[in-house]
mmCIF file of C-alpha atoms and ligand atoms in Angstrom:
data_model
loop_
_atom_site.group_PDB
_atom_site.id
_atom_site.type_symbol
_atom_site.label_atom_id
_atom_site.label_comp_id
_atom_site.label_asym_id
_atom_site.label_seq_id
_atom_site.Cartn_x
_atom_site.Cartn_y
_atom_site.Cartn_z
ATOM 1 C CA MET A 1 -21.700 -2.643 -13.058
ATOM 2 C CA LYS A 2 -19.841 0.165 -14.751
ATOM 3 C CA TYR A 3 -16.624 1.277 -12.733
ATOM 4 C CA LYS A 4 -14.632 4.392 -13.370
ATOM 5 C CA ILE A 5 -10.958 4.213 -12.990
ATOM 6 C CA ALA A 6 -8.393 6.921 -13.358
ATOM 7 C CA VAL A 7 -5.172 5.473 -14.600
ATOM 8 C CA LEU A 8 -1.865 7.285 -13.872
ATOM 9 C CA PRO A 9 1.013 5.159 -15.461
ATOM 10 C CA GLY A 10 3.566 7.634 -14.551
ATOM 11 C CA ASP A 11 7.308 7.112 -15.293
ATOM 12 C CA GLY A 12 9.963 4.439 -15.711
ATOM 13 C CA ILE A 13 8.415 0.988 -15.278
ATOM 14 C CA GLY A 14 5.019 2.573 -14.485
ATOM 15 C CA PRO A 15 3.654 2.182 -18.048
ATOM 16 C CA ASP A 16 4.856 -1.387 -18.333
ATOM 17 C CA ILE A 17 3.214 -2.726 -15.332
ATOM 18 C CA VAL A 18 -0.090 -0.553 -15.265
ATOM 19 C CA GLU A 19 -0.725 -2.378 -18.779
ATOM 20 C CA GLU A 20 -0.545 -5.652 -17.457
ATOM 21 C CA ALA A 21 -2.817 -4.637 -14.532
ATOM 22 C CA LYS A 22 -5.304 -3.406 -16.999
ATOM 23 C CA SER A 23 -5.330 -6.420 -19.120
ATOM 24 C CA VAL A 24 -6.065 -8.543 -15.797
ATOM 25 C CA LEU A 25 -8.717 -5.996 -15.030
ATOM 26 C CA ASN A 26 -10.405 -6.559 -18.378
ATOM 27 C CA LYS A 27 -10.426 -10.158 -18.304
ATOM 28 C CA ILE A 28 -12.248 -10.099 -14.821
ATOM 29 C CA GLY A 29 -14.672 -7.686 -16.505
ATOM 30 C CA GLU A 30 -15.352 -10.260 -19.122
ATOM 31 C CA ILE A 31 -15.622 -13.243 -16.722
ATOM 32 C CA TYR A 32 -17.934 -11.538 -13.966
ATOM 33 C CA GLY A 33 -19.816 -9.302 -16.500
ATOM 34 C CA HIS A 34 -18.397 -5.721 -15.286
ATOM 35 C CA SER A 35 -17.217 -2.838 -17.508
ATOM 36 C CA PHE A 36 -14.264 -0.810 -16.299
ATOM 37 C CA GLU A 37 -13.800 2.384 -17.863
ATOM 38 C CA TYR A 38 -10.345 3.938 -17.902
ATOM 39 C CA THR A 39 -9.274 7.664 -17.908
ATOM 40 C CA GLU A 40 -5.430 8.008 -18.451
ATOM 41 C CA ALA A 41 -3.967 10.948 -16.863
ATOM 42 C CA LEU A 42 -0.289 12.291 -16.197
ATOM 43 C CA VAL A 43 1.580 12.498 -13.175
ATOM 44 C CA GLY A 44 5.265 12.597 -11.992
ATOM 45 C CA GLY A 45 8.157 13.245 -14.495
ATOM 46 C CA CYS A 46 6.139 12.868 -17.880
ATOM 47 C CA ALA A 47 3.609 15.444 -16.551
ATOM 48 C CA TYR A 48 6.253 17.673 -15.806
ATOM 49 C CA ASP A 49 7.760 17.409 -19.414
ATOM 50 C CA ALA A 50 4.347 17.840 -21.114
ATOM 51 C CA THR A 51 2.939 20.601 -18.710
ATOM 52 C CA GLY A 52 5.602 21.922 -16.461
ATOM 53 C CA THR A 53 4.206 20.630 -13.196
ATOM 54 C CA PRO A 54 4.269 17.053 -11.738
ATOM 55 C CA LEU A 55 0.630 17.167 -10.966
ATOM 56 C CA PRO A 56 -1.575 18.968 -13.617
ATOM 57 C CA GLU A 57 -4.961 20.302 -12.425
ATOM 58 C CA ASP A 58 -6.513 18.006 -15.107
ATOM 59 C CA THR A 59 -5.060 15.020 -13.416
ATOM 60 C CA VAL A 60 -6.644 15.814 -10.035
ATOM 61 C CA GLU A 61 -10.106 16.448 -11.754
ATOM 62 C CA VAL A 62 -10.031 13.013 -13.543
ATOM 63 C CA CYS A 63 -9.034 11.395 -10.113
ATOM 64 C CA LYS A 64 -11.909 13.245 -8.536
ATOM 65 C CA ASN A 65 -14.485 12.097 -11.066
ATOM 66 C CA SER A 66 -13.415 8.320 -10.860
ATOM 67 C CA ASP A 67 -14.380 5.753 -8.350
ATOM 68 C CA ALA A 68 -10.805 4.644 -7.946
ATOM 69 C CA VAL A 69 -7.371 5.489 -8.946
ATOM 70 C CA LEU A 70 -4.611 3.111 -10.346
ATOM 71 C CA LEU A 71 -1.098 4.678 -10.168
ATOM 72 C CA GLY A 72 2.229 3.029 -11.487
ATOM 73 C CA ALA A 73 5.274 4.935 -10.129
ATOM 74 C CA VAL A 74 6.948 8.257 -10.674
ATOM 75 C CA GLY A 75 10.528 9.565 -10.893
ATOM 76 C CA GLY A 76 13.914 9.077 -12.561
ATOM 77 C CA PRO A 77 17.257 10.492 -12.876
ATOM 78 C CA LYS A 78 16.139 12.725 -15.780
ATOM 79 C CA TRP A 79 14.182 14.858 -13.160
ATOM 80 C CA ASP A 80 16.539 14.457 -10.191
ATOM 81 C CA THR A 81 18.004 17.838 -10.613
ATOM 82 C CA LEU A 82 14.672 19.822 -10.532
ATOM 83 C CA PRO A 83 13.896 21.943 -7.573
ATOM 84 C CA GLY A 84 11.722 20.223 -4.786
ATOM 85 C CA HIS A 85 8.389 21.529 -5.872
ATOM 86 C CA LEU A 86 8.718 20.400 -9.426
ATOM 87 C CA ARG A 87 10.092 16.930 -8.645
ATOM 88 C CA PRO A 88 8.061 13.987 -9.692
ATOM 89 C CA GLU A 89 7.549 12.664 -6.302
ATOM 90 C CA LYS A 90 6.053 16.015 -5.133
ATOM 91 C CA GLY A 91 3.215 14.948 -7.585
ATOM 92 C CA LEU A 92 2.677 11.751 -5.493
ATOM 93 C CA LEU A 93 2.503 13.827 -2.258
ATOM 94 C CA GLU A 94 0.301 16.496 -3.725
ATOM 95 C CA ILE A 95 -2.216 13.988 -5.262
ATOM 96 C CA ARG A 96 -2.727 11.998 -1.834
ATOM 97 C CA LYS A 97 -3.428 15.492 -0.393
ATOM 98 C CA ALA A 98 -5.827 16.728 -3.177
ATOM 99 C CA LEU A 99 -7.687 13.376 -2.760
ATOM 100 C CA GLY A 100 -8.110 13.423 1.009
ATOM 101 C CA LEU A 101 -6.398 10.035 1.232
ATOM 102 C CA TYR A 102 -5.766 9.620 5.071
ATOM 103 C CA ALA A 103 -5.227 6.009 5.376
ATOM 104 C CA ASN A 104 -2.488 4.004 4.134
ATOM 105 C CA ILE A 105 -2.564 0.021 3.988
ATOM 106 C CA ARG A 106 0.241 -1.921 3.259
ATOM 107 C CA PRO A 107 -0.054 -5.785 3.144
ATOM 108 C CA ALA A 108 2.889 -7.948 3.910
ATOM 109 C CA LYS A 109 1.948 -11.413 2.772
ATOM 110 C CA LEU A 110 4.347 -14.173 2.356
ATOM 111 C CA TYR A 111 3.693 -16.582 -0.460
ATOM 112 C CA ASP A 112 4.774 -20.346 0.301
ATOM 113 C CA SER A 113 6.447 -20.176 -3.112
ATOM 114 C CA LEU A 114 8.557 -17.365 -2.248
ATOM 115 C CA LYS A 115 9.254 -18.183 1.479
ATOM 116 C CA GLU A 116 12.942 -18.570 0.698
ATOM 117 C CA ALA A 117 13.137 -14.826 0.063
ATOM 118 C CA CYS A 118 12.013 -14.477 3.799
ATOM 119 C CA PRO A 119 14.889 -13.559 6.042
ATOM 120 C CA LEU A 120 13.413 -15.339 8.863
ATOM 121 C CA LYS A 121 13.939 -18.935 10.173
ATOM 122 C CA PRO A 122 11.628 -21.367 8.338
ATOM 123 C CA GLU A 123 10.102 -22.715 11.624
ATOM 124 C CA LEU A 124 8.703 -18.988 12.218
ATOM 125 C CA ILE A 125 7.039 -18.718 8.927
ATOM 126 C CA GLU A 126 5.547 -22.116 8.440
ATOM 127 C CA GLY A 127 2.462 -21.772 6.689
ATOM 128 C CA GLY A 128 3.234 -18.074 5.644
ATOM 129 C CA PHE A 129 1.837 -14.932 6.936
ATOM 130 C CA ASP A 130 -0.544 -12.268 5.865
ATOM 131 C CA ILE A 131 -0.622 -8.764 7.440
ATOM 132 C CA TYR A 132 -2.097 -5.559 6.584
ATOM 133 C CA VAL A 133 -0.453 -2.356 8.139
ATOM 134 C CA VAL A 134 -3.019 0.274 8.422
ATOM 135 C CA ARG A 135 -1.136 3.690 8.810
ATOM 136 C CA GLU A 136 -2.491 7.089 9.414
ATOM 137 C CA LEU A 137 -1.297 9.210 6.528
ATOM 138 C CA THR A 138 -1.972 12.893 6.908
ATOM 139 C CA GLY A 139 -1.485 13.567 10.742
ATOM 140 C CA GLY A 140 1.070 13.126 13.390
ATOM 141 C CA ILE A 141 4.575 14.383 13.718
ATOM 142 C CA TYR A 142 5.242 14.658 10.020
ATOM 143 C CA PHE A 143 2.661 17.454 9.888
ATOM 144 C CA GLY A 144 2.847 18.967 13.358
ATOM 145 C CA GLU A 145 4.295 22.200 14.300
ATOM 146 C CA ARG A 146 8.111 22.149 13.941
ATOM 147 C CA GLY A 147 10.836 24.497 14.506
ATOM 148 C CA ARG A 148 14.515 25.404 15.820
ATOM 149 C CA LYS A 149 15.362 27.579 18.783
ATOM 150 C CA GLN A 150 18.049 28.524 20.848
ATOM 151 C CA THR A 151 18.640 26.997 24.203
ATOM 152 C CA GLU A 152 21.298 27.202 26.988
ATOM 153 C CA ASN A 153 22.957 24.189 25.348
ATOM 154 C CA GLY A 154 23.001 25.879 21.936
ATOM 155 C CA GLU A 155 20.491 25.304 18.977
ATOM 156 C CA ALA A 156 17.899 22.827 19.438
ATOM 157 C CA ALA A 157 15.052 21.499 17.064
ATOM 158 C CA TYR A 158 11.486 20.114 17.678
ATOM 159 C CA ASP A 159 8.735 18.468 16.145
ATOM 160 C CA THR A 160 5.196 17.681 17.252
ATOM 161 C CA GLU A 161 3.078 14.911 17.361
ATOM 162 C CA LEU A 162 -0.564 16.001 17.408
ATOM 163 C CA TYR A 163 -3.577 13.908 16.713
ATOM 164 C CA SER A 164 -7.363 14.889 17.127
ATOM 165 C CA THR A 165 -9.904 12.533 18.222
ATOM 166 C CA MET A 166 -11.578 12.880 14.717
ATOM 167 C CA GLU A 167 -8.233 11.767 12.860
ATOM 168 C CA VAL A 168 -7.855 8.646 15.229
ATOM 169 C CA GLU A 169 -11.582 7.859 14.787
ATOM 170 C CA ARG A 170 -11.630 7.811 11.222
ATOM 171 C CA ILE A 171 -8.417 5.623 10.997
ATOM 172 C CA THR A 172 -9.726 3.169 13.560
ATOM 173 C CA ARG A 173 -12.902 2.766 11.703
ATOM 174 C CA LYS A 174 -11.021 1.992 8.533
ATOM 175 C CA ALA A 175 -8.852 -0.693 10.203
ATOM 176 C CA PHE A 176 -11.930 -2.275 11.821
ATOM 177 C CA GLU A 177 -13.844 -2.437 8.466
ATOM 178 C CA VAL A 178 -10.951 -4.080 6.540
ATOM 179 C CA ALA A 179 -10.283 -6.559 9.495
ATOM 180 C CA ARG A 180 -13.983 -7.559 8.933
ATOM 181 C CA LYS A 181 -13.002 -8.635 5.297
ATOM 182 C CA ARG A 182 -9.924 -10.587 6.560
ATOM 183 C CA GLY A 183 -9.280 -12.421 9.813
ATOM 184 C CA ASN A 184 -11.263 -10.203 12.098
ATOM 185 C CA LEU A 185 -8.305 -8.875 14.414
ATOM 186 C CA VAL A 186 -7.019 -5.640 14.813
ATOM 187 C CA THR A 187 -3.686 -4.781 16.700
ATOM 188 C CA ASN A 188 -3.344 -1.336 17.823
ATOM 189 C CA VAL A 189 0.070 -0.061 17.806
ATOM 190 C CA ASP A 190 1.145 2.841 19.974
ATOM 191 C CA LYS A 191 3.195 4.330 22.843
ATOM 192 C CA MET A 192 0.756 5.041 25.645
ATOM 193 C CA ASN A 193 3.300 4.481 28.527
ATOM 194 C CA VAL A 194 5.174 7.545 27.423
ATOM 195 C CA LEU A 195 3.184 9.718 25.018
ATOM 196 C CA GLU A 196 0.145 11.654 25.702
ATOM 197 C CA SER A 197 -0.727 11.614 22.153
ATOM 198 C CA SER A 198 -0.719 7.786 22.142
ATOM 199 C CA ARG A 199 -3.024 7.948 25.301
ATOM 200 C CA LEU A 200 -5.605 9.767 23.367
ATOM 201 C CA TRP A 201 -5.069 7.519 20.505
ATOM 202 C CA ARG A 202 -5.844 4.386 22.634
ATOM 203 C CA GLU A 203 -8.887 5.955 24.610
ATOM 204 C CA VAL A 204 -10.403 6.628 20.897
ATOM 205 C CA VAL A 205 -9.621 3.216 19.570
ATOM 206 C CA LEU A 206 -11.175 1.487 22.741
ATOM 207 C CA ARG A 207 -14.245 3.715 22.280
ATOM 208 C CA VAL A 208 -14.456 2.931 18.484
ATOM 209 C CA ALA A 209 -14.063 -0.782 19.091
ATOM 210 C CA LYS A 210 -17.486 -0.777 21.141
ATOM 211 C CA GLU A 211 -19.068 -0.370 17.559
ATOM 212 C CA TYR A 212 -17.319 -3.291 16.233
ATOM 213 C CA SER A 213 -17.764 -6.063 18.789
ATOM 214 C CA ASP A 214 -17.550 -8.651 16.474
ATOM 215 C CA VAL A 215 -13.771 -7.837 15.741
ATOM 216 C CA ASN A 216 -11.219 -8.799 18.086
ATOM 217 C CA LEU A 217 -8.721 -6.163 19.357
ATOM 218 C CA ASN A 218 -5.464 -6.158 21.091
ATOM 219 C CA HIS A 219 -2.966 -3.294 21.885
ATOM 220 C CA MET A 220 1.018 -3.345 21.637
ATOM 221 C CA LEU A 221 3.557 -0.838 22.347
ATOM 222 C CA VAL A 222 5.499 0.131 19.393
ATOM 223 C CA ASP A 223 8.820 -1.054 20.605
ATOM 224 C CA ASN A 224 7.096 -4.456 21.337
ATOM 225 C CA ALA A 225 5.434 -4.483 18.042
ATOM 226 C CA ALA A 226 8.611 -4.126 16.105
ATOM 227 C CA MET A 227 10.030 -7.119 17.989
ATOM 228 C CA GLN A 228 6.755 -9.345 17.594
ATOM 229 C CA LEU A 229 6.767 -8.878 13.870
ATOM 230 C CA ILE A 230 10.303 -10.638 13.872
ATOM 231 C CA ARG A 231 9.574 -13.082 16.399
ATOM 232 C CA ASN A 232 5.996 -14.265 15.265
ATOM 233 C CA PRO A 233 4.606 -12.433 12.429
ATOM 234 C CA LYS A 234 1.860 -14.898 11.962
ATOM 235 C CA GLN A 235 0.055 -13.473 15.263
ATOM 236 C CA PHE A 236 -0.861 -10.413 13.172
ATOM 237 C CA ASP A 237 -3.925 -9.575 10.904
ATOM 238 C CA VAL A 238 -4.709 -5.962 10.640
ATOM 239 C CA VAL A 239 -2.206 -3.475 12.480
ATOM 240 C CA VAL A 240 -3.432 0.115 12.987
ATOM 241 C CA THR A 241 -1.034 2.775 14.032
ATOM 242 C CA SER A 242 0.045 6.323 13.413
ATOM 243 C CA ASN A 243 1.931 8.075 10.522
ATOM 244 C CA MET A 244 5.451 7.729 11.954
ATOM 245 C CA PHE A 245 4.901 4.173 13.581
ATOM 246 C CA GLY A 246 3.466 3.033 10.329
ATOM 247 C CA ASP A 247 5.996 4.356 8.143
ATOM 248 C CA ILE A 248 8.567 2.232 9.997
ATOM 249 C CA LEU A 249 6.535 -0.872 10.872
ATOM 250 C CA SER A 250 5.269 -1.059 7.159
ATOM 251 C CA ASP A 251 8.798 -1.207 5.721
ATOM 252 C CA GLU A 252 9.733 -3.745 8.497
ATOM 253 C CA ALA A 253 6.933 -5.969 7.557
ATOM 254 C CA SER A 254 7.620 -5.646 3.822
ATOM 255 C CA MET A 255 11.156 -6.739 4.358
ATOM 256 C CA LEU A 256 9.932 -9.798 5.879
ATOM 257 C CA THR A 257 8.561 -10.976 2.501
ATOM 258 C CA GLY A 258 11.800 -9.965 0.753
ATOM 259 C CA SER A 259 10.529 -9.070 -2.516
ATOM 260 C CA ILE A 260 9.784 -5.325 -3.416
ATOM 261 C CA GLY A 261 8.022 -6.417 -6.724
ATOM 262 C CA MET A 262 5.293 -8.374 -5.177
ATOM 263 C CA LEU A 263 4.018 -5.555 -2.607
ATOM 264 C CA PRO A 264 0.683 -3.741 -3.480
ATOM 265 C CA SER A 265 -0.826 -0.808 -1.484
ATOM 266 C CA ALA A 266 -3.939 1.208 -1.093
ATOM 267 C CA SER A 267 -4.477 4.884 0.099
ATOM 268 C CA LEU A 268 -8.044 5.277 1.309
ATOM 269 C CA GLY A 269 -10.048 8.466 1.952
ATOM 270 C CA LYS A 270 -13.763 9.261 2.596
ATOM 271 C CA GLY A 271 -16.450 6.550 1.676
ATOM 272 C CA LYS A 272 -14.823 3.776 -0.573
ATOM 273 C CA PHE A 273 -12.579 5.930 -2.584
ATOM 274 C CA GLY A 274 -9.031 4.604 -2.952
ATOM 275 C CA MET A 275 -5.813 5.038 -4.892
ATOM 276 C CA TYR A 276 -3.940 1.857 -5.563
ATOM 277 C CA GLU A 277 -0.257 1.388 -6.283
ATOM 278 C CA PRO A 278 2.579 -0.912 -6.111
ATOM 279 C CA ILE A 279 5.093 0.082 -3.281
ATOM 280 C CA HIS A 280 7.997 0.103 -5.225
ATOM 281 C CA GLY A 281 9.413 2.786 -7.430
ATOM 282 C CA SER A 282 10.010 3.597 -11.136
ATOM 283 C CA ALA A 283 12.994 1.444 -11.429
ATOM 284 C CA PRO A 284 14.465 3.362 -14.430
ATOM 285 C CA ASP A 285 17.282 0.783 -14.596
ATOM 286 C CA ILE A 286 14.695 -1.772 -16.123
ATOM 287 C CA ALA A 287 12.162 0.671 -17.758
ATOM 288 C CA GLY A 288 10.820 -0.432 -21.031
ATOM 289 C CA GLN A 289 12.828 -3.636 -21.263
ATOM 290 C CA ASP A 290 10.096 -6.177 -20.303
ATOM 291 C CA LYS A 291 11.893 -6.974 -16.992
ATOM 292 C CA ALA A 292 9.467 -5.436 -14.373
ATOM 293 C CA ASN A 293 7.632 -7.704 -12.018
ATOM 294 C CA PRO A 294 3.951 -6.608 -12.662
ATOM 295 C CA LEU A 295 2.476 -8.785 -9.838
ATOM 296 C CA ALA A 296 2.524 -5.722 -7.018
ATOM 297 C CA THR A 297 0.485 -3.751 -9.461
ATOM 298 C CA ILE A 298 -1.821 -6.607 -10.383
ATOM 299 C CA LEU A 299 -2.336 -7.326 -6.694
ATOM 300 C CA SER A 300 -3.111 -3.642 -6.084
ATOM 301 C CA ILE A 301 -6.089 -4.233 -8.484
ATOM 302 C CA ALA A 302 -7.320 -7.148 -6.349
ATOM 303 C CA MET A 303 -7.197 -4.656 -3.267
ATOM 304 C CA MET A 304 -9.031 -1.983 -5.367
ATOM 305 C CA LEU A 305 -11.684 -4.688 -6.161
ATOM 306 C CA ARG A 306 -11.939 -5.665 -2.471
ATOM 307 C CA LEU A 307 -11.678 -2.415 -0.795
ATOM 308 C CA THR A 308 -13.383 0.044 -3.138
ATOM 309 C CA PHE A 309 -15.928 -2.033 -5.198
ATOM 310 C CA ASP A 310 -16.583 -4.642 -2.613
ATOM 311 C CA LEU A 311 -15.943 -7.531 -5.324
ATOM 312 C CA GLU A 312 -14.531 -10.037 -2.840
ATOM 313 C CA ASP A 313 -14.817 -13.076 -5.363
ATOM 314 C CA GLU A 314 -13.059 -11.106 -8.222
ATOM 315 C CA ALA A 315 -10.178 -10.027 -5.653
ATOM 316 C CA ASN A 316 -9.608 -13.613 -4.776
ATOM 317 C CA SER A 317 -9.662 -14.828 -8.401
ATOM 318 C CA ILE A 318 -6.654 -12.350 -8.924
ATOM 319 C CA GLU A 319 -4.818 -13.379 -5.905
ATOM 320 C CA GLU A 320 -5.258 -17.268 -6.650
ATOM 321 C CA ALA A 321 -4.087 -16.705 -10.138
ATOM 322 C CA VAL A 322 -1.069 -14.891 -8.987
ATOM 323 C CA GLU A 323 -0.268 -17.819 -6.412
ATOM 324 C CA LYS A 324 -0.683 -20.606 -9.133
ATOM 325 C CA VAL A 325 1.684 -18.776 -11.536
ATOM 326 C CA LEU A 326 4.255 -18.572 -8.731
ATOM 327 C CA GLU A 327 3.414 -22.294 -7.643
ATOM 328 C CA GLU A 328 3.957 -23.431 -11.305
ATOM 329 C CA GLY A 329 7.493 -21.772 -10.900
ATOM 330 C CA TYR A 330 7.157 -18.489 -13.315
ATOM 331 C CA ARG A 331 9.358 -15.831 -12.105
ATOM 332 C CA THR A 332 10.495 -12.237 -13.226
ATOM 333 C CA GLY A 333 14.234 -11.427 -12.796
ATOM 334 C CA ASP A 334 13.745 -9.642 -9.316
ATOM 335 C CA ILE A 335 12.308 -13.018 -7.613
ATOM 336 C CA TYR A 336 14.100 -15.487 -10.152
ATOM 337 C CA SER A 337 15.924 -18.284 -8.124
ATOM 338 C CA GLU A 338 17.486 -21.529 -9.689
ATOM 339 C CA ASP A 339 15.076 -24.220 -10.671
ATOM 340 C CA THR A 340 12.376 -21.504 -11.497
ATOM 341 C CA LYS A 341 11.337 -20.276 -15.045
ATOM 342 C CA LEU A 342 12.160 -16.650 -16.117
ATOM 343 C CA VAL A 343 9.540 -14.719 -17.811
ATOM 344 C CA GLY A 344 9.213 -11.043 -18.711
ATOM 345 C CA THR A 345 6.789 -8.492 -17.780
ATOM 346 C CA LYS A 346 4.253 -9.341 -20.676
ATOM 347 C CA GLU A 347 4.500 -12.885 -20.164
ATOM 348 C CA MET A 348 3.858 -12.691 -16.278
ATOM 349 C CA GLY A 349 0.722 -10.449 -17.034
ATOM 350 C CA ARG A 350 -0.451 -13.219 -19.704
ATOM 351 C CA LEU A 351 0.060 -16.081 -17.224
ATOM 352 C CA VAL A 352 -2.161 -14.471 -14.533
ATOM 353 C CA VAL A 353 -4.923 -13.559 -17.189
ATOM 354 C CA GLU A 354 -4.848 -17.230 -18.339
ATOM 355 C CA ASN A 355 -5.261 -18.579 -14.687
ATOM 356 C CA LEU A 356 -8.173 -16.110 -13.804
ATOM 357 C CA LYS A 357 -11.274 -18.103 -12.847
HETATM 358 P P1 NAD B 1 12.929 1.485 -6.887
HETATM 359 O O1 NAD B 1 11.916 0.683 -6.212
HETATM 360 O O2 NAD B 1 12.471 2.167 -8.343
HETATM 361 O O3 NAD B 1 13.921 0.520 -7.289
HETATM 362 C C1 NAD B 1 14.736 -0.311 -6.538
HETATM 363 C C2 NAD B 1 15.171 -1.554 -7.154
HETATM 364 O O4 NAD B 1 14.379 -2.497 -7.150
HETATM 365 C C3 NAD B 1 15.978 -1.399 -8.504
HETATM 366 O O5 NAD B 1 16.905 -2.450 -8.627
HETATM 367 C C4 NAD B 1 14.780 -1.832 -9.474
HETATM 368 O O6 NAD B 1 15.186 -2.461 -10.683
HETATM 369 C C5 NAD B 1 14.248 -2.971 -8.671
HETATM 370 N N1 NAD B 1 12.590 -2.997 -8.698
HETATM 371 C C6 NAD B 1 11.661 -2.150 -8.314
HETATM 372 N N2 NAD B 1 10.389 -2.452 -8.693
HETATM 373 C C7 NAD B 1 10.540 -3.594 -9.461
HETATM 374 C C8 NAD B 1 9.715 -4.437 -10.150
HETATM 375 N N3 NAD B 1 8.356 -4.139 -10.089
HETATM 376 N N4 NAD B 1 10.369 -5.485 -10.921
HETATM 377 C C9 NAD B 1 11.706 -5.746 -10.719
HETATM 378 N N5 NAD B 1 12.380 -5.009 -10.240
HETATM 379 C C10 NAD B 1 12.077 -3.962 -9.327
HETATM 380 O O7 NAD B 1 13.707 2.462 -6.034
HETATM 381 P P2 NAD B 1 14.738 3.466 -6.347
HETATM 382 O O8 NAD B 1 15.702 2.901 -7.393
HETATM 383 O O9 NAD B 1 15.204 4.014 -5.025
HETATM 384 O O10 NAD B 1 13.968 4.683 -7.020
HETATM 385 C C11 NAD B 1 13.914 4.921 -8.513
HETATM 386 C C12 NAD B 1 12.874 6.191 -8.783
HETATM 387 O O11 NAD B 1 11.630 5.679 -8.174
HETATM 388 C C13 NAD B 1 13.282 7.454 -8.022
HETATM 389 O O12 NAD B 1 13.045 8.543 -8.899
HETATM 390 C C14 NAD B 1 12.393 7.371 -6.768
HETATM 391 O O13 NAD B 1 12.279 8.858 -6.484
HETATM 392 C C15 NAD B 1 11.318 7.021 -7.284
HETATM 393 N N6 NAD B 1 10.357 6.191 -6.358
HETATM 394 C C16 NAD B 1 8.998 6.450 -6.665
HETATM 395 C C17 NAD B 1 8.029 5.666 -5.798
HETATM 396 C C18 NAD B 1 6.573 5.878 -6.186
HETATM 397 O O14 NAD B 1 6.248 6.152 -7.492
HETATM 398 N N7 NAD B 1 5.781 5.471 -5.300
HETATM 399 C C19 NAD B 1 8.583 4.991 -4.736
HETATM 400 C C20 NAD B 1 9.803 4.854 -4.244
HETATM 401 C C21 NAD B 1 10.776 5.482 -5.217
#
């Protein structure tokens, strides 16, 4: 099979880590007989330098003509003084909008060999955990009506949480579909004891769930979910929730793994199309120095193979190779500890390639 991938390395360590992810993908292609065709395009600060805008039209076209997008990271001090609409980060927000990406998936997986980085007590994380937070990305309070007004107590401000049935249906379906490829459990997180928008949310989740009777479903109020993530993270498989709750819970969940250089993400739209990127930023302090951890980007490729291309064996092969390299004690600087072997970006990429099956 031939797969078309738009590659947007971006700024800072973006090009360093994307290069390693591509070499992993090339090796997967060789082993399993697939051909991956890359089209590079500009986004972020480098796009601004070359064209005067952080998201050139060309880039959107390249992405729309591809099956999936691989993105590195954007931003850096060089562009910090630009006005808001020209800043590199604006390119990211705009591309998500242009591609209609409404579901953000952030895994929080604790690798046994990195468990000392987890801030929780050892007995709580015995055997590790593996959570997918599926966050609604284009609706809710971040996009609802907002404003300021005068009240008898002086100036006041408001933001509105608004969700349509259609928006809840499509994110719920994504969560159930993803759960089918994993542990078959969806935890819906809302605040239905207080919020009307959450009551509609829950009604829709319950209705959609009838189409997925093979997947288990439970519900949690968001305050309890925040607590349960710390009390017993192993109870979760797929968590589905609104934009704001997902923003907060996915950060909390990723903190439990203790290592920003290890965490991939996916943003999904209609059908199987998706954009895959590490959750970390462009790390300008170590850009171009062969110090960046490429594993978050390499693991993003595994998500791409699983979620967009339905290539489960290939995705597992990458994840197993990453685990093997960690078990053998290889570490980039960000996850280095005494008694482990320090390697650079390129060597880490090469080790993963070497361990692919
Ligand atoms: P950052 O994630 O870039 O870096 C935070 C710290 O983690 C730094 O010390 C960095 O060296 C380290 N780090 C991050 N990724 C690493 C990796 N793969 N390997 C080793 N170490 C790693 O966050 P920041 O410093 O707050 O932001 C830097 C720039 O990135 C800013 O311009 C910010 O706006 C941008 N940013 C971009 C994205 C994105 O592209 N998705 C996300 C967050 C921040």
